[in-house]
């Protein structure tokens, strides 16, 4: 295979060196905290309760109320209809010394003490309230400390975080860590699929296969989703999605439920998904990014393997490559270098910081420079990033501007959240609807590379 950049797969078969690491930059502005109205009212009630028995009754009533409604508490703010006071709670015990709240991308790992919950004196109530825009969605974990760790040891405490016992809405954690918890404010983008799928709705099938890869020098487990509905494309073929991190999407997040709902609702046509297992964190970091051999695996080994066994089509206009974080960068690279296979790119929170080992850092990200130097003219891209992904937000916006200035079809928006599967699940569904849903181009497109344009 010869890539659009002129690199051959054979020429690229060098040992995969360790990639650059993501920069650890502090949050430019601390997440805004405020006083939670309900906790403020509790403090006032306790102040006038008098005897210990009365205080205990007030406190028990508070926890009964919280248990019934669930956490976090979402309350209006006077004179500020666009935002909510979002109060996270932890019920401590006499041994609790401090509690670390880890809300995705509201917590700044360079300033962990700022994410410590406040203690309401004389009670078992630990709390922290953020002022958040009304369309926020995110995940979080909580780490109570009974040892009294020093501020410089809070990183080790963060590794012990668990889900919120007062929140029934959970989400899987990467690499099978303890599940986290999910919250979403009233104006968060709705899920575009019927969930859960009702009784009698046809269900797709998910199977795991071993696929040999000469490009990677190993076998890779691949999760394959086949739709329940008959194929509607030419010769009875389905559209195709190559989705990175299949072990997370199918092994933990049960993406098949989302896909079944999208197909049943007619929002996307029947779709076959090929989702390679990432193996482990070290392998993922070594293989994903702008590595030609991984694109060779996807384009020249995985897709032909599938066409020999499944009802998948080969039209790049009906084939999507998708990924998140480092997988998002990989999807961008695959679309750029293998447009004859992938006519659509769905990149969520792409790791724009990535560059090949040994290449110096520049102000304009490496992948943006690649696209600015000439991108496949027929490629369609859907790019999204979270408003709380500092650094990555600005870089993804710049890539969108670069592509649009050169006349490329780019969709996607900035969502109000972080680097988070709670957000990516909804965004993945929206992206598939945009790229493959009713009204999208039905067939072949030109994949010629556009002339080089100045780097912006």
Short mmCIF file of C-alpha atoms in Angstrom, two decimals:
data_model
loop_
_atom_site.label_atom_id
_atom_site.label_comp_id
_atom_site.label_asym_id
_atom_site.label_seq_id
_atom_site.Cartn_x
_atom_site.Cartn_y
_atom_site.Cartn_z
CA UNK A 1 0.00 0.00 0.00
CA UNK A 2 1.24 3.49 -0.87
CA UNK A 3 -0.10 6.21 1.38
CA UNK A 4 -1.10 9.68 0.23
CA UNK A 5 2.12 11.04 1.70
CA UNK A 6 4.17 8.74 -0.53
CA UNK A 7 5.18 6.37 2.28
CA UNK A 8 4.93 2.68 1.47
CA UNK A 9 3.92 0.14 4.06
CA UNK A 10 7.21 -1.68 3.53
CA UNK A 11 9.17 1.50 4.00
CA UNK A 12 7.27 2.26 7.16
CA UNK A 13 7.94 -1.14 8.76
CA UNK A 14 10.36 0.11 11.35
CA UNK A 15 10.10 -0.54 15.05
CA UNK A 16 7.41 1.61 16.61
CA UNK A 17 9.14 4.08 18.87
CA UNK A 18 7.51 5.51 21.95
CA UNK A 19 5.36 8.48 20.93
CA UNK A 20 5.48 11.91 22.43
CA UNK A 21 3.52 12.23 25.65
CA UNK A 22 0.59 14.60 26.09
CA UNK A 23 1.61 17.86 27.70
CA UNK A 24 0.58 18.33 31.30
CA UNK A 25 -0.61 21.93 31.18
CA UNK A 26 -2.57 23.57 33.99
CA UNK A 27 -6.15 24.56 33.44
CA UNK A 28 -6.08 28.18 32.19
CA UNK A 29 -8.92 29.20 34.53
CA UNK A 30 -10.06 27.27 37.62
CA UNK A 31 -13.49 25.70 37.35
CA UNK A 32 -15.91 28.11 39.01
CA UNK A 33 -17.26 27.06 42.39
CA UNK A 34 -20.13 28.56 44.34
CA UNK A 35 -22.23 27.97 47.46
CA UNK A 36 -24.79 25.21 47.03
CA UNK A 37 -28.26 26.51 48.03
CA UNK A 38 -29.33 23.25 49.69
CA UNK A 39 -26.13 22.90 51.71
CA UNK A 40 -26.36 26.55 52.72
CA UNK A 41 -29.91 25.93 53.91
CA UNK A 42 -28.77 22.83 55.82
CA UNK A 43 -26.12 24.86 57.62
CA UNK A 44 -28.78 27.41 58.63
CA UNK A 45 -31.13 24.66 59.86
CA UNK A 46 -28.39 23.09 61.96
CA UNK A 47 -27.47 26.46 63.45
CA UNK A 48 -30.93 26.88 64.94
CA UNK A 49 -31.58 23.21 65.76
CA UNK A 50 -30.13 23.49 69.27
CA UNK A 51 -29.60 20.14 71.01
CA UNK A 52 -27.68 17.24 69.55
CA UNK A 53 -30.82 15.17 69.03
CA UNK A 54 -32.45 17.91 66.99
CA UNK A 55 -29.30 18.40 64.92
CA UNK A 56 -29.13 14.66 64.24
CA UNK A 57 -32.76 14.70 63.08
CA UNK A 58 -32.06 17.59 60.71
CA UNK A 59 -29.03 15.79 59.32
CA UNK A 60 -30.88 12.50 58.89
CA UNK A 61 -33.66 14.33 57.09
CA UNK A 62 -31.14 15.89 54.75
CA UNK A 63 -29.59 12.54 53.84
CA UNK A 64 -33.03 10.96 53.39
CA UNK A 65 -33.88 13.74 50.95
CA UNK A 66 -30.60 13.38 49.09
CA UNK A 67 -30.94 9.60 48.86
CA UNK A 68 -34.42 9.97 47.41
CA UNK A 69 -33.48 12.51 44.74
CA UNK A 70 -29.95 11.30 43.98
CA UNK A 71 -26.76 13.25 43.48
CA UNK A 72 -25.36 15.58 42.40
CA UNK A 73 -27.92 18.17 43.45
CA UNK A 74 -28.79 20.43 40.50
CA UNK A 75 -30.28 23.75 41.61
CA UNK A 76 -31.15 27.03 39.90
CA UNK A 77 -29.13 30.15 40.58
CA UNK A 78 -30.93 33.41 41.25
CA UNK A 79 -30.63 35.80 38.32
CA UNK A 80 -28.59 33.30 36.27
CA UNK A 81 -30.97 31.10 34.22
CA UNK A 82 -28.24 29.81 31.94
CA UNK A 83 -26.31 28.10 34.74
CA UNK A 84 -26.92 25.68 37.59
CA UNK A 85 -25.40 25.09 41.00
CA UNK A 86 -24.24 21.46 40.86
CA UNK A 87 -23.46 20.10 44.32
CA UNK A 88 -21.52 16.86 44.73
CA UNK A 89 -21.82 15.15 48.12
CA UNK A 90 -20.07 12.46 50.12
CA UNK A 91 -21.27 11.05 53.42
CA UNK A 92 -18.17 10.63 55.51
CA UNK A 93 -17.53 8.97 58.85
CA UNK A 94 -15.36 9.84 61.85
CA UNK A 95 -12.26 8.52 60.06
CA UNK A 96 -12.70 10.73 56.98
CA UNK A 97 -9.95 13.33 56.78
CA UNK A 98 -10.56 14.76 53.31
CA UNK A 99 -12.42 13.87 50.12
CA UNK A 100 -11.15 14.43 46.57
CA UNK A 101 -13.77 15.05 43.88
CA UNK A 102 -12.64 14.16 40.36
CA UNK A 103 -15.03 15.60 37.78
CA UNK A 104 -13.76 15.00 34.26
CA UNK A 105 -11.78 18.06 33.16
CA UNK A 106 -13.16 20.26 35.92
CA UNK A 107 -10.43 18.80 38.08
CA UNK A 108 -6.98 20.15 37.28
CA UNK A 109 -4.33 17.51 37.97
CA UNK A 110 -1.74 20.24 38.44
CA UNK A 111 -3.84 21.67 41.30
CA UNK A 112 -5.56 18.74 43.04
CA UNK A 113 -6.15 20.59 46.34
CA UNK A 114 -8.64 22.81 44.47
CA UNK A 115 -10.83 19.72 43.98
CA UNK A 116 -11.03 18.79 47.66
CA UNK A 117 -14.55 18.82 49.03
CA UNK A 118 -15.52 21.18 51.84
CA UNK A 119 -16.54 19.77 55.21
CA UNK A 120 -19.62 21.09 56.96
CA UNK A 121 -18.32 21.31 60.56
CA UNK A 122 -19.86 18.95 63.09
CA UNK A 123 -21.49 16.78 60.41
CA UNK A 124 -20.72 13.91 58.08
CA UNK A 125 -21.40 16.14 55.05
CA UNK A 126 -18.62 16.72 52.51
CA UNK A 127 -19.58 18.90 49.57
CA UNK A 128 -18.34 20.87 46.58
CA UNK A 129 -20.53 22.97 44.28
CA UNK A 130 -19.66 24.05 40.74
CA UNK A 131 -21.41 26.74 38.72
CA UNK A 132 -21.97 25.05 35.37
CA UNK A 133 -23.71 25.98 32.16
CA UNK A 134 -27.05 24.24 31.82
CA UNK A 135 -25.98 21.94 28.95
CA UNK A 136 -23.06 20.28 30.75
CA UNK A 137 -22.62 16.49 30.71
CA UNK A 138 -19.81 14.58 32.39
CA UNK A 139 -18.50 11.76 34.53
CA UNK A 140 -16.80 11.79 37.91
CA UNK A 141 -15.38 9.71 40.74
CA UNK A 142 -14.83 10.41 44.42
CA UNK A 143 -11.84 9.46 46.58
CA UNK A 144 -12.27 9.67 50.37
CA UNK A 145 -9.10 9.79 52.47
CA UNK A 146 -8.79 8.33 55.96
CA UNK A 147 -5.02 8.83 56.18
CA UNK A 148 -4.73 12.61 55.93
CA UNK A 149 -2.53 12.63 52.84
CA UNK A 150 -0.35 15.63 52.14
CA UNK A 151 -1.19 17.87 49.15
CA UNK A 152 1.65 16.39 47.12
CA UNK A 153 0.26 12.88 47.69
CA UNK A 154 -3.20 13.55 46.31
CA UNK A 155 -2.26 11.95 43.00
CA UNK A 156 -2.06 8.59 44.75
CA UNK A 157 -5.42 9.30 46.39
CA UNK A 158 -6.95 10.01 42.96
CA UNK A 159 -6.10 6.48 41.87
CA UNK A 160 -8.47 5.13 44.56
CA UNK A 161 -11.55 6.98 43.26
CA UNK A 162 -14.90 5.21 43.09
CA UNK A 163 -18.36 5.97 41.80
CA UNK A 164 -20.86 8.03 43.75
CA UNK A 165 -23.02 5.65 45.86
CA UNK A 166 -25.87 8.17 45.76
CA UNK A 167 -25.94 8.34 41.95
CA UNK A 168 -27.51 5.37 40.10
CA UNK A 169 -26.12 6.47 36.72
CA UNK A 170 -22.78 4.74 36.19
CA UNK A 171 -20.23 4.49 33.40
CA UNK A 172 -17.39 2.09 32.75
CA UNK A 173 -13.81 3.22 33.32
CA UNK A 174 -10.99 2.53 30.87
CA UNK A 175 -9.00 -0.63 31.49
CA UNK A 176 -11.72 -2.03 33.78
CA UNK A 177 -11.18 0.35 36.66
CA UNK A 178 -13.98 1.00 39.16
CA UNK A 179 -17.06 2.42 37.42
CA UNK A 180 -17.57 6.15 37.57
CA UNK A 181 -20.77 8.16 37.80
CA UNK A 182 -22.50 10.33 35.20
CA UNK A 183 -24.45 13.57 35.51
CA UNK A 184 -26.11 15.71 32.87
CA UNK A 185 -27.82 19.04 33.22
CA UNK A 186 -31.28 19.83 31.83
CA UNK A 187 -30.10 21.28 28.52
CA UNK A 188 -27.44 18.68 27.68
CA UNK A 189 -27.84 17.41 24.10
CA UNK A 190 -30.42 14.60 24.13
CA UNK A 191 -29.51 11.07 23.16
CA UNK A 192 -30.62 10.70 19.55
CA UNK A 193 -31.52 7.02 19.84
CA UNK A 194 -34.31 5.09 21.54
CA UNK A 195 -32.83 3.78 24.77
CA UNK A 196 -33.33 1.26 26.05
CA UNK A 197 -34.58 -0.43 22.93
CA UNK A 198 -38.10 -1.66 23.46
CA UNK A 199 -39.33 -5.26 23.42
CA UNK A 200 -39.56 -6.70 19.96
CA UNK A 201 -36.92 -4.37 18.49
CA UNK A 202 -34.52 -6.42 16.35
CA UNK A 203 -31.10 -6.76 17.92
CA UNK A 204 -27.77 -6.92 16.19
CA UNK A 205 -25.08 -9.44 17.04
CA UNK A 206 -21.63 -8.88 18.50
CA UNK A 207 -18.88 -11.42 18.05
CA UNK A 208 -15.14 -11.41 18.74
CA UNK A 209 -12.68 -12.55 16.09
CA UNK A 210 -8.92 -12.93 15.85
CA UNK A 211 -7.43 -11.17 12.84
CA UNK A 212 -3.81 -11.78 11.85
CA UNK A 213 -1.79 -8.68 11.02
CA UNK A 214 1.52 -8.76 9.21
CA UNK A 215 1.74 -4.97 9.53
CA UNK A 216 1.60 -5.17 13.33
CA UNK A 217 3.38 -8.50 13.59
CA UNK A 218 0.64 -9.94 15.78
CA UNK A 219 -2.97 -11.02 15.92
CA UNK A 220 -5.57 -8.51 17.02
CA UNK A 221 -8.90 -9.28 18.55
CA UNK A 222 -11.69 -7.44 16.76
CA UNK A 223 -15.22 -6.88 17.99
CA UNK A 224 -17.67 -7.16 15.09
CA UNK A 225 -21.20 -5.79 15.24
CA UNK A 226 -23.61 -6.97 12.53
CA UNK A 227 -26.92 -5.14 12.26
CA UNK A 228 -30.30 -6.82 12.70
CA UNK A 229 -31.91 -5.23 9.63
CA UNK A 230 -31.23 -6.37 6.06
CA UNK A 231 -28.58 -4.47 4.17
CA UNK A 232 -29.85 -1.70 1.92
CA UNK A 233 -26.73 -0.88 -0.07
CA UNK A 234 -25.57 -2.17 -3.45
CA UNK A 235 -25.46 -5.98 -3.69
CA UNK A 236 -26.91 -6.27 -0.20
CA UNK A 237 -23.90 -4.67 1.50
CA UNK A 238 -24.01 -2.56 4.65
CA UNK A 239 -22.19 0.65 5.43
CA UNK A 240 -18.99 0.14 7.42
CA UNK A 241 -17.61 1.72 10.56
CA UNK A 242 -14.06 1.02 11.70
CA UNK A 243 -14.08 2.09 15.34
CA UNK A 244 -10.97 2.10 17.49
CA UNK A 245 -10.93 0.89 21.12
CA UNK A 246 -13.51 -1.82 20.51
CA UNK A 247 -12.79 -3.40 23.90
CA UNK A 248 -14.17 -0.26 25.54
CA UNK A 249 -17.07 0.40 23.18
CA UNK A 250 -18.37 -3.15 23.05
CA UNK A 251 -16.66 -4.84 25.97
CA UNK A 252 -17.76 -2.26 28.55
CA UNK A 253 -20.04 0.43 27.12
CA UNK A 254 -22.35 -1.88 25.11
CA UNK A 255 -22.44 0.30 22.02
CA UNK A 256 -24.59 -2.35 20.36
CA UNK A 257 -27.59 -1.00 22.30
CA UNK A 258 -27.03 2.45 20.80
CA UNK A 259 -26.57 1.06 17.28
CA UNK A 260 -29.70 -1.09 17.54
CA UNK A 261 -31.67 2.01 18.51
CA UNK A 262 -30.23 4.15 15.70
CA UNK A 263 -31.01 1.50 13.09
CA UNK A 264 -34.49 0.79 14.48
CA UNK A 265 -35.33 4.51 14.45
CA UNK A 266 -34.14 4.85 10.83
CA UNK A 267 -31.47 7.37 11.79
CA UNK A 268 -28.69 5.37 10.13
CA UNK A 269 -28.82 2.52 7.61
CA UNK A 270 -27.77 -0.98 8.64
CA UNK A 271 -24.14 -0.70 9.68
CA UNK A 272 -21.38 -3.24 10.25
CA UNK A 273 -18.78 -2.22 12.84
CA UNK A 274 -15.20 -3.48 12.98
CA UNK A 275 -13.70 -2.48 16.32
CA UNK A 276 -10.14 -3.60 17.10
CA UNK A 277 -9.15 -4.29 20.70
CA UNK A 278 -6.58 -1.80 21.99
CA UNK A 279 -4.85 -4.62 23.98
CA UNK A 280 -3.47 -2.49 26.82
CA UNK A 281 -2.38 1.05 27.51
CA UNK A 282 1.23 0.51 26.43
CA UNK A 283 0.24 -1.15 23.14
CA UNK A 284 -2.36 1.51 22.46
CA UNK A 285 0.17 4.30 23.00
CA UNK A 286 2.69 2.52 20.78
CA UNK A 287 0.36 1.75 17.86
CA UNK A 288 -2.16 4.58 17.68
CA UNK A 289 -1.31 8.02 16.33
CA UNK A 290 0.22 8.70 12.95
CA UNK A 291 1.79 5.27 12.40
CA UNK A 292 1.56 4.01 8.78
CA UNK A 293 1.64 0.36 9.88
CA UNK A 294 -1.54 0.75 11.91
CA UNK A 295 -3.32 2.32 8.95
CA UNK A 296 -2.05 -0.60 6.86
CA UNK A 297 -3.64 -2.97 9.37
CA UNK A 298 -6.97 -1.13 9.20
CA UNK A 299 -7.10 -0.47 5.46
CA UNK A 300 -5.24 -3.39 3.88
CA UNK A 301 -5.79 -6.21 6.36
CA UNK A 302 -8.90 -5.62 8.48
CA UNK A 303 -11.21 -4.34 5.73
CA UNK A 304 -10.30 -7.12 3.24
CA UNK A 305 -10.70 -9.68 6.06
CA UNK A 306 -14.21 -8.34 6.65
CA UNK A 307 -15.28 -8.22 3.01
CA UNK A 308 -14.44 -11.91 2.69
CA UNK A 309 -16.70 -12.87 5.60
CA UNK A 310 -19.35 -10.20 6.18
CA UNK A 311 -21.89 -8.10 4.28
CA UNK A 312 -19.68 -5.02 4.30
CA UNK A 313 -19.35 -2.72 1.34
CA UNK A 314 -16.11 -1.27 -0.01
CA UNK A 315 -17.29 2.18 -1.12
CA UNK A 316 -15.21 4.75 0.79
CA UNK A 317 -18.15 7.15 0.68
CA UNK A 318 -20.06 4.73 2.95
CA UNK A 319 -17.08 3.81 5.15
CA UNK A 320 -16.24 5.70 8.36
CA UNK A 321 -13.11 5.51 10.47
CA UNK A 322 -13.70 6.79 14.00
CA UNK A 323 -11.82 7.20 17.23
CA UNK A 324 -11.48 9.22 20.39
CA UNK A 325 -8.45 10.89 21.95
CA UNK A 326 -5.36 9.18 20.48
CA UNK A 327 -7.81 7.12 18.42
CA UNK A 328 -9.25 10.37 17.06
CA UNK A 329 -5.82 11.39 15.84
CA UNK A 330 -5.44 7.93 14.28
CA UNK A 331 -8.76 8.35 12.46
CA UNK A 332 -7.61 11.70 11.06
CA UNK A 333 -4.37 10.15 9.86
CA UNK A 334 -6.15 7.15 8.33
CA UNK A 335 -8.54 9.38 6.40
CA UNK A 336 -5.65 11.46 5.11
CA UNK A 337 -3.43 8.55 4.06
CA UNK A 338 -6.01 5.98 2.93
CA UNK A 339 -8.86 7.95 1.30
CA UNK A 340 -9.44 5.07 -1.10
CA UNK A 341 -10.66 3.09 1.91
CA UNK A 342 -12.04 5.72 4.28
CA UNK A 343 -14.17 8.51 2.84
CA UNK A 344 -15.40 9.68 6.24
CA UNK A 345 -13.55 10.57 9.42
CA UNK A 346 -15.24 10.88 12.81
CA UNK A 347 -12.68 12.25 15.27
CA UNK A 348 -13.68 13.03 18.85
CA UNK A 349 -11.33 14.98 21.12
CA UNK A 350 -8.37 14.06 18.90
CA UNK A 351 -4.95 14.11 20.53
CA UNK A 352 -3.69 17.05 18.53
CA UNK A 353 -0.52 17.12 20.61
CA UNK A 354 0.74 13.92 18.95
CA UNK A 355 3.68 14.08 16.57
CA UNK A 356 6.08 11.43 15.27
CA UNK A 357 8.95 10.58 17.62
CA UNK A 358 11.89 12.90 17.11
CA UNK A 359 9.91 15.56 15.28
CA UNK A 360 10.21 18.96 16.97
CA UNK A 361 7.14 20.58 18.44
CA UNK A 362 5.67 23.46 16.48
CA UNK A 363 2.87 25.89 17.18
CA UNK A 364 0.67 24.29 14.53
CA UNK A 365 -0.02 20.61 15.36
CA UNK A 366 1.52 17.94 13.17
CA UNK A 367 -1.79 16.57 11.85
CA UNK A 368 -3.03 20.07 11.00
CA UNK A 369 0.13 20.67 8.97
CA UNK A 370 -0.49 17.40 7.13
CA UNK A 371 -3.99 18.44 6.16
CA UNK A 372 -2.93 21.98 5.28
CA UNK A 373 -0.30 20.54 2.96
CA UNK A 374 -2.97 18.74 0.92
CA UNK A 375 -6.01 16.74 1.94
CA UNK A 376 -8.15 14.26 -0.04
CA UNK A 377 -10.73 16.45 -1.75
CA UNK A 378 -13.66 14.06 -1.30
CA UNK A 379 -13.05 13.37 2.37
CA UNK A 380 -15.84 14.30 4.81
CA UNK A 381 -14.87 15.00 8.41
CA UNK A 382 -16.86 15.27 11.62
CA UNK A 383 -14.75 16.81 14.40
CA UNK A 384 -15.87 17.45 17.95
CA UNK A 385 -14.11 18.47 21.14
CA UNK A 386 -15.09 19.46 24.67
CA UNK A 387 -15.22 23.04 25.87
CA UNK A 388 -13.28 21.93 28.97
CA UNK A 389 -10.45 20.29 27.02
CA UNK A 390 -8.05 23.17 27.26
CA UNK A 391 -5.31 23.16 24.63
CA UNK A 392 -7.02 20.45 22.62
CA UNK A 393 -10.07 22.71 22.16
CA UNK A 394 -8.14 25.49 20.46
CA UNK A 395 -6.14 23.07 18.31
CA UNK A 396 -9.24 21.24 17.07
CA UNK A 397 -10.94 24.52 16.26
CA UNK A 398 -7.87 25.53 14.27
CA UNK A 399 -7.98 22.27 12.29
CA UNK A 400 -11.66 22.91 11.47
CA UNK A 401 -10.80 26.42 10.25
CA UNK A 402 -7.93 25.11 8.15
CA UNK A 403 -10.12 22.51 6.46
CA UNK A 404 -13.05 24.84 5.85
CA UNK A 405 -10.80 27.54 4.44
CA UNK A 406 -9.67 25.01 1.85
CA UNK A 407 -13.25 24.07 0.97
CA UNK A 408 -13.53 20.74 2.77
CA UNK A 409 -16.78 19.40 4.19
CA UNK A 410 -16.45 19.59 7.98
CA UNK A 411 -19.20 19.11 10.56
CA UNK A 412 -19.20 18.76 14.33
CA UNK A 413 -19.31 21.15 17.24
CA UNK A 414 -17.79 21.90 20.63
CA UNK A 415 -19.74 20.06 23.32
CA UNK A 416 -19.99 21.22 26.91
CA UNK A 417 -17.95 18.55 28.65
CA UNK A 418 -14.50 17.04 28.89
CA UNK A 419 -12.41 14.13 27.64
CA UNK A 420 -15.19 11.76 28.43
CA UNK A 421 -17.01 8.68 27.16
CA UNK A 422 -20.19 10.11 28.70
CA UNK A 423 -19.98 12.84 26.03
CA UNK A 424 -18.41 10.76 23.28
CA UNK A 425 -21.25 8.20 23.26
CA UNK A 426 -23.78 10.87 22.34
CA UNK A 427 -21.37 12.54 19.94
CA UNK A 428 -20.55 9.26 18.19
CA UNK A 429 -24.24 8.67 17.51
CA UNK A 430 -24.68 12.23 16.23
CA UNK A 431 -21.62 11.91 14.01
CA UNK A 432 -22.83 8.67 12.44
CA UNK A 433 -26.21 10.26 11.71
CA UNK A 434 -24.46 13.23 10.09
CA UNK A 435 -22.10 11.13 7.97
CA UNK A 436 -24.33 8.17 7.06
CA UNK A 437 -27.92 9.13 7.85
CA UNK A 438 -30.72 10.01 5.45
CA UNK A 439 -29.72 12.69 2.97
CA UNK A 440 -26.00 11.89 2.96
CA UNK A 441 -24.22 11.19 -0.34
CA UNK A 442 -25.21 7.71 -1.55
CA UNK A 443 -22.08 6.61 -3.33
CA UNK A 444 -18.63 7.12 -4.74
CA UNK A 445 -16.68 10.37 -4.34
CA UNK A 446 -13.45 11.67 -5.73
CA UNK A 447 -10.54 11.06 -3.36
CA UNK A 448 -7.90 13.09 -5.19
CA UNK A 449 -5.61 15.09 -2.95
CA UNK A 450 -6.18 18.84 -3.04
CA UNK A 451 -3.29 21.18 -3.84
CA UNK A 452 -1.08 22.22 -0.98
CA UNK A 453 -2.20 25.27 0.95
CA UNK A 454 -0.23 27.39 3.41
CA UNK A 455 -0.19 26.23 6.99
CA UNK A 456 -2.55 28.35 9.07
#
